[in-house]
Short mmCIF file of C-alpha atoms and ligand atoms in Angstrom, two decimals:
data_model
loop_
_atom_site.label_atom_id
_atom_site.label_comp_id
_atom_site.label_asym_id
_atom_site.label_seq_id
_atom_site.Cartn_x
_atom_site.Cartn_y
_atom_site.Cartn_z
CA UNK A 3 125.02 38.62 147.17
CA UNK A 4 127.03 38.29 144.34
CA UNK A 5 130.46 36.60 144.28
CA UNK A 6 131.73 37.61 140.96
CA UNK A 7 131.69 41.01 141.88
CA UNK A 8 134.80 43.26 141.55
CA UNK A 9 133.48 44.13 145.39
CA UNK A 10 132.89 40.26 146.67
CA UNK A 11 136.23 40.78 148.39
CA UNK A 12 133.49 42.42 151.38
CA UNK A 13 131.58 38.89 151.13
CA UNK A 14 134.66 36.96 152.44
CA UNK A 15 134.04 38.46 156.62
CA UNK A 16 131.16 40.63 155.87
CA UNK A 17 131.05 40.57 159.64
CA UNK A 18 134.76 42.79 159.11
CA UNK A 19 133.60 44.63 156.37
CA UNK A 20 132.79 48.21 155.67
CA UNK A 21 131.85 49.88 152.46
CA UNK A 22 131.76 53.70 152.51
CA UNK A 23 130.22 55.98 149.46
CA UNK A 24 130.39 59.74 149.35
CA UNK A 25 127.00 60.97 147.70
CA UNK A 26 127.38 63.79 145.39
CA UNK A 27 129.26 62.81 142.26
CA UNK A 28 129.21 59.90 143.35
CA UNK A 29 125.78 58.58 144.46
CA UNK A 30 124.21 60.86 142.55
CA UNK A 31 125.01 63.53 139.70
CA UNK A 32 126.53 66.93 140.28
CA UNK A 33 123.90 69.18 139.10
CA UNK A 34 123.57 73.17 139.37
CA UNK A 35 121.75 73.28 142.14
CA UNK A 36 122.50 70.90 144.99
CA UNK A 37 118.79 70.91 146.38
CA UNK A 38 118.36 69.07 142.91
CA UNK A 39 120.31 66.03 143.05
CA UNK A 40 118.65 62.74 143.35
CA UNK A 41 120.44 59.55 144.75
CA UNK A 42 118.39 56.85 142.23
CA UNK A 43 116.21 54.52 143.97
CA UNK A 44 117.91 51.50 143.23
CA UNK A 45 121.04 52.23 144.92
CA UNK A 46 119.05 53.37 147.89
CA UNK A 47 117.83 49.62 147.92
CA UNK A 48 121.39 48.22 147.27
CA UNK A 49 122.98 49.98 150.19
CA UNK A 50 119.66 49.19 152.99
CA UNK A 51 120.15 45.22 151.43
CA UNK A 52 124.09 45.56 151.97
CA UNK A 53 123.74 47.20 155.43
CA UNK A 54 122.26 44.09 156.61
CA UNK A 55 125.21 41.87 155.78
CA UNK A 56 127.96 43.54 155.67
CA UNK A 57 129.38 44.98 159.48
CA UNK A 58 128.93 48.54 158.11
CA UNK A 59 127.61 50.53 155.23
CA UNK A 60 128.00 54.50 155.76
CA UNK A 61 127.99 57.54 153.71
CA UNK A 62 131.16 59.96 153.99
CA UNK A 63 129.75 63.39 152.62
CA UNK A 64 129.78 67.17 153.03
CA UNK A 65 126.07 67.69 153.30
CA UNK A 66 124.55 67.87 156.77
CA UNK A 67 124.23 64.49 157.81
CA UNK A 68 120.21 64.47 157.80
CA UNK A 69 119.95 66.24 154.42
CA UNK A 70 122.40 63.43 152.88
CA UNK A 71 119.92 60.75 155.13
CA UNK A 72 117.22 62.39 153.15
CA UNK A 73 118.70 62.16 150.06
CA UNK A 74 120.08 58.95 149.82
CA UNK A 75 116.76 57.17 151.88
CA UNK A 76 118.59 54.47 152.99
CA UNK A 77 117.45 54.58 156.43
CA UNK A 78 119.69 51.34 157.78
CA UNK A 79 122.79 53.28 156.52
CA UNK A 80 125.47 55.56 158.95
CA UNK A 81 126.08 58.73 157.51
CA UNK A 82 129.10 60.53 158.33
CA UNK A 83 128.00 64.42 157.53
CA UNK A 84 129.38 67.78 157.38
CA UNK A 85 132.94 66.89 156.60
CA UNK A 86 133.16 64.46 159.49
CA UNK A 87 131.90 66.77 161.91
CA UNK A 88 128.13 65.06 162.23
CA UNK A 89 127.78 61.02 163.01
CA UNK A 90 124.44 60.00 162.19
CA UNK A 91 123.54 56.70 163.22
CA UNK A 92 120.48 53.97 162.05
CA UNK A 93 117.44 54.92 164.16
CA UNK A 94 119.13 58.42 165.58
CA UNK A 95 116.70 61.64 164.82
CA UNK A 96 120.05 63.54 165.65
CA UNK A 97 123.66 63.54 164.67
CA UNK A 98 126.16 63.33 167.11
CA UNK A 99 128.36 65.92 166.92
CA UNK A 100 132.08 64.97 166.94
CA UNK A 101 133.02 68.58 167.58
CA UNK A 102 133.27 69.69 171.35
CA UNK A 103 132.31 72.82 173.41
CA UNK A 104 133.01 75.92 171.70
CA UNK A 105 134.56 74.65 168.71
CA UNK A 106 130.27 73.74 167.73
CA UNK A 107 129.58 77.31 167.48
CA UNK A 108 132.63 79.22 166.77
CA UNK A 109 131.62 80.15 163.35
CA UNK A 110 128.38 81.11 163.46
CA UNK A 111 129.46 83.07 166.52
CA UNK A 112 132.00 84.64 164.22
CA UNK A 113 129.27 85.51 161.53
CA UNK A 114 126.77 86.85 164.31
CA UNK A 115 129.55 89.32 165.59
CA UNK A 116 130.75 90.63 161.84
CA UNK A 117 127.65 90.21 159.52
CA UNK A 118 127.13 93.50 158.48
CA UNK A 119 124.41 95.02 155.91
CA UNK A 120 127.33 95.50 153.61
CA UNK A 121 127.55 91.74 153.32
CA UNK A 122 123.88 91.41 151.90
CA UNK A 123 124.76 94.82 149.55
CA UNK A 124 127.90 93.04 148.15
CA UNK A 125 125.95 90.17 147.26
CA UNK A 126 127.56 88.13 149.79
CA UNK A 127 124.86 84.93 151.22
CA UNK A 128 125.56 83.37 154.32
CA UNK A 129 124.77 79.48 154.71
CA UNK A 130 124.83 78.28 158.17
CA UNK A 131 126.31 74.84 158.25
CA UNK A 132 126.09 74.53 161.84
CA UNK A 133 129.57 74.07 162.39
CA UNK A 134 130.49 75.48 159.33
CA UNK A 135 129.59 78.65 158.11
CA UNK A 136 130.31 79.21 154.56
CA UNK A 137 130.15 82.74 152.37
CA UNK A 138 128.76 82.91 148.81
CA UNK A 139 129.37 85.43 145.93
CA UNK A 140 128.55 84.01 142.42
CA UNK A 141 127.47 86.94 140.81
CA UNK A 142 128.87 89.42 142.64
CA UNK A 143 131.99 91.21 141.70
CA UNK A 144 136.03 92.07 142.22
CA UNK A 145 134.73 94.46 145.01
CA UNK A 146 133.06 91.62 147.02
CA UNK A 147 136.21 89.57 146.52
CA UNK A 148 138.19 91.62 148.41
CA UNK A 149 136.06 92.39 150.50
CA UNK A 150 135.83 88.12 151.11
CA UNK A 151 139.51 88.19 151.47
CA UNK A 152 139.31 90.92 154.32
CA UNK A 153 136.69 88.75 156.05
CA UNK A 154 138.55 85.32 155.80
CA UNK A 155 141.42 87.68 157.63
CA UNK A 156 139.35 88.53 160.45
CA UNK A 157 138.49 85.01 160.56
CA UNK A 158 141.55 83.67 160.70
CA UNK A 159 142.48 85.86 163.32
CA UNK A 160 139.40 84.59 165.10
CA UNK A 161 140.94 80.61 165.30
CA UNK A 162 139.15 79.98 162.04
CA UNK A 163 140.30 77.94 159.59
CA UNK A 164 139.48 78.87 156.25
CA UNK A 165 138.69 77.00 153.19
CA UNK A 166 138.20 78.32 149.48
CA UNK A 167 136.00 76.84 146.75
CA UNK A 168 134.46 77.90 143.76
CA UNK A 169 132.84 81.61 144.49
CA UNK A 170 132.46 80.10 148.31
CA UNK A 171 134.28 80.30 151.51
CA UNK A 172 134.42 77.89 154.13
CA UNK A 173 134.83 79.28 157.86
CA UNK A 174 135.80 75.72 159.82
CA UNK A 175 136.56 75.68 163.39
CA UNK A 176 140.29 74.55 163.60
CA UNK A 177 140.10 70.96 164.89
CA UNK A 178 138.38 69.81 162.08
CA UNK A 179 140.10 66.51 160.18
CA UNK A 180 137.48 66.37 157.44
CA UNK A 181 137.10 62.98 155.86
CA UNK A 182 139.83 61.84 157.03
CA UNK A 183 138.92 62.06 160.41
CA UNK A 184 135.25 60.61 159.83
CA UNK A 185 137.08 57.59 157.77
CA UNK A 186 138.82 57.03 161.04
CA UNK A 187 136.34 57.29 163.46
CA UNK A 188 134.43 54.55 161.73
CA UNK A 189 136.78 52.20 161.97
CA UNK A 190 138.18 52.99 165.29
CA UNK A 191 137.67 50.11 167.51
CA UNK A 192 135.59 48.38 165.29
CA UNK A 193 137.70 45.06 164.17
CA UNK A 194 136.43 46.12 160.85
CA UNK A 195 139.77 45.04 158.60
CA UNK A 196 138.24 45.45 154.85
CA UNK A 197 137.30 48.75 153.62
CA UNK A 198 136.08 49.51 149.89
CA UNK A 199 135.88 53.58 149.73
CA UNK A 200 134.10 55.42 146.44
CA UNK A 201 134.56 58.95 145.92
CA UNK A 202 135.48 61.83 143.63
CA UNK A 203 136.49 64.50 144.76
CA UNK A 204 139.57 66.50 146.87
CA UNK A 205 137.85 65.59 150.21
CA UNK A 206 137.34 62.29 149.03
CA UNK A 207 141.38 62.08 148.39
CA UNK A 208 141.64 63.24 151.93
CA UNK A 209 139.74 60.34 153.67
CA UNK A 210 142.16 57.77 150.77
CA UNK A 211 145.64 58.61 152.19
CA UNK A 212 144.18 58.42 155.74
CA UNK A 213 143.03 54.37 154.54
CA UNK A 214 146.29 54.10 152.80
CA UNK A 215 147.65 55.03 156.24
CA UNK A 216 145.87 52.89 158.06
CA UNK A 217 146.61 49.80 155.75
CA UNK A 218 150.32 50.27 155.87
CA UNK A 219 149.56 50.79 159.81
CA UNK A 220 148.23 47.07 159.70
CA UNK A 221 144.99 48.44 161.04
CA UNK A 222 143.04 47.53 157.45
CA UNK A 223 144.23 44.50 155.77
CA UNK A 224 142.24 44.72 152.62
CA UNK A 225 141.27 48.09 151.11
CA UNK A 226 140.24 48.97 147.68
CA UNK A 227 139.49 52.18 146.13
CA UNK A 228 136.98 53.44 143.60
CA UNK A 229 137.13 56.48 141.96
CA UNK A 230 134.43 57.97 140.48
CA UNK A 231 136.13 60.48 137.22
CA UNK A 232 134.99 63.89 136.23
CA UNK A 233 136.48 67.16 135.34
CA UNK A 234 137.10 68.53 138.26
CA UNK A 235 137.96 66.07 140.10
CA UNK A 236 141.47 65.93 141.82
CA UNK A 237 143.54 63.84 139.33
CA UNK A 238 146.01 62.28 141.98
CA UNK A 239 142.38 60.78 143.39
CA UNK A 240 142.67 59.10 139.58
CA UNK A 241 146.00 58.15 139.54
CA UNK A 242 146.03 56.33 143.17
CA UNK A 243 142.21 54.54 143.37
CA UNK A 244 142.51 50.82 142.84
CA UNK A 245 139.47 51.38 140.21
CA UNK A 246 138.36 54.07 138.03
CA UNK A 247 134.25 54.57 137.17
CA UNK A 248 132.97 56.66 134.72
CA UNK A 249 130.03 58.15 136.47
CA UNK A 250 128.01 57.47 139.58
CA UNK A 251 125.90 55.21 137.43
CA UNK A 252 128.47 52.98 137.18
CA UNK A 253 129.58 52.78 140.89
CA UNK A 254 125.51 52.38 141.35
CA UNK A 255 126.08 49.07 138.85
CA UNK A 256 128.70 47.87 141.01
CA UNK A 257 126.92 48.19 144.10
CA UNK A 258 123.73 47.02 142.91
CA UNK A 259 125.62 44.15 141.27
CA UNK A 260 127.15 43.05 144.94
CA UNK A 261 123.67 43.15 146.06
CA UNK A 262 122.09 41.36 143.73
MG1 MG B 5 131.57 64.15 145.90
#
């Protein structure tokens, strides 16, 4: 462990301490296809050496928990998946799901009853999430857009929340807190009192201003953010993080570096 890091302030009570990483752009590289990214070995290695002295190391991500357990390969590691709906924990095969009763399968019972063979005509791909369900178009056209827009209607009326990216749309059953809520849950009853978060994008900004919360509560006495920059990231995630990175590389330096 090394106390010149900018991240020693987790050495002081590792026994309170809990460092949380999202994983894609910031772990790893955003590439084209998700199924491509690669978490480098060596920050595997960090986190497994950190998990054993620091009170908790976790991943905060919107991948299915297992698939970012997979990814990353840090096996000693909590990963927080799905948008804080899935708490995977060292030496579980299965997430727990933080969801209850119907809320689990609301969506998917939503596509089951309205998937239609227009859908696969229009170009429109359905990937379950378990909890999530979420629509895809790239490549179709305006047609399939509206024809999106009359869906996430239906959906809405159905107690779905919906959520738009980039050519995608989100179907979320309503109780849902995101990062946020996952951010919380960790530390809920834990003692843990010094948090260092790394993330870079709008969900990431989510689970920040619950922390910031939650210091000014009293409930975390030390908390530092780390922002990892890109293009597309949210630039009030820029503007408020303690620390700016250029690239996951770099927050892989800095982690390494603490476990060194
Ligand atoms: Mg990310």
């Amino acid at each position: 462990m090394n106390p010149d890091s900018p991240l020693s302030l987790l050495l002081k009570e590792p026994g309170r301490s809990a460092l949380m990483s999202d994983v894609d752009g910031t772990l790893c590289r955003i590439v084209d296809r998700p199924e491509k990214a690669r978490v480098p070995v060596k920050a595997r290695d960090s986190l497994e050496t950190l998990s054993r002295e620091l009170a908790l190391v976790a991943c905060v991500t919107g991948r299915p928990a297992r698939v970012a357990r997979d990814m990353v390969g840090a096996k000693s590691v909590t990963y927080f998946g799905n948008h804080g709906l899935e708490l995977l924990e060292p030496g579980k095969e299965e997430p727990e799901m933080v969801l209850e009763g119907e809320q689990v399968t609301r969506a998917a019972r939503f596509i089951t009853d309205n998937d239609s063979p227009h859908w696969v005509a229009a170009k429109i791909r359905v990937e379950d999430k378990g909890p999530i369900q979420a629509l895809h178009w790239r490549g179709a056209g305006e047609r399939t857009e509206q024809m999106v827009r009359e869906i996430a209607e239906d959906a809405r009326a159905a107690d779905l929340v919906t959520h738009w990216g980039r050519k995608v749309l989100e179907l979320r059953p309503p109780d849902m807190e995101g990062k946020a809520g996952a951010v919380e849950s960790l530390l809920a009853d834990t003692g843990l009192t010094t948090v260092v978060f790394a993330g870079d994008d709008q969900t990431d900004l989510d689970a920040v201003k619950r922390l910031r919360k939650m210091k000014s509560d009293g409930q975390v006495e030390q908390l530092l953010i780390v922002a990892v920059d890109s293009d597309e990231g949210p630039p009030e995630l820029m503007e408020t993080a303690d620390m700016v990175v250029a690239g996951s590389d770099e927050w892989i330096d800095m982690i390494t570096g603490l476990a060194a």
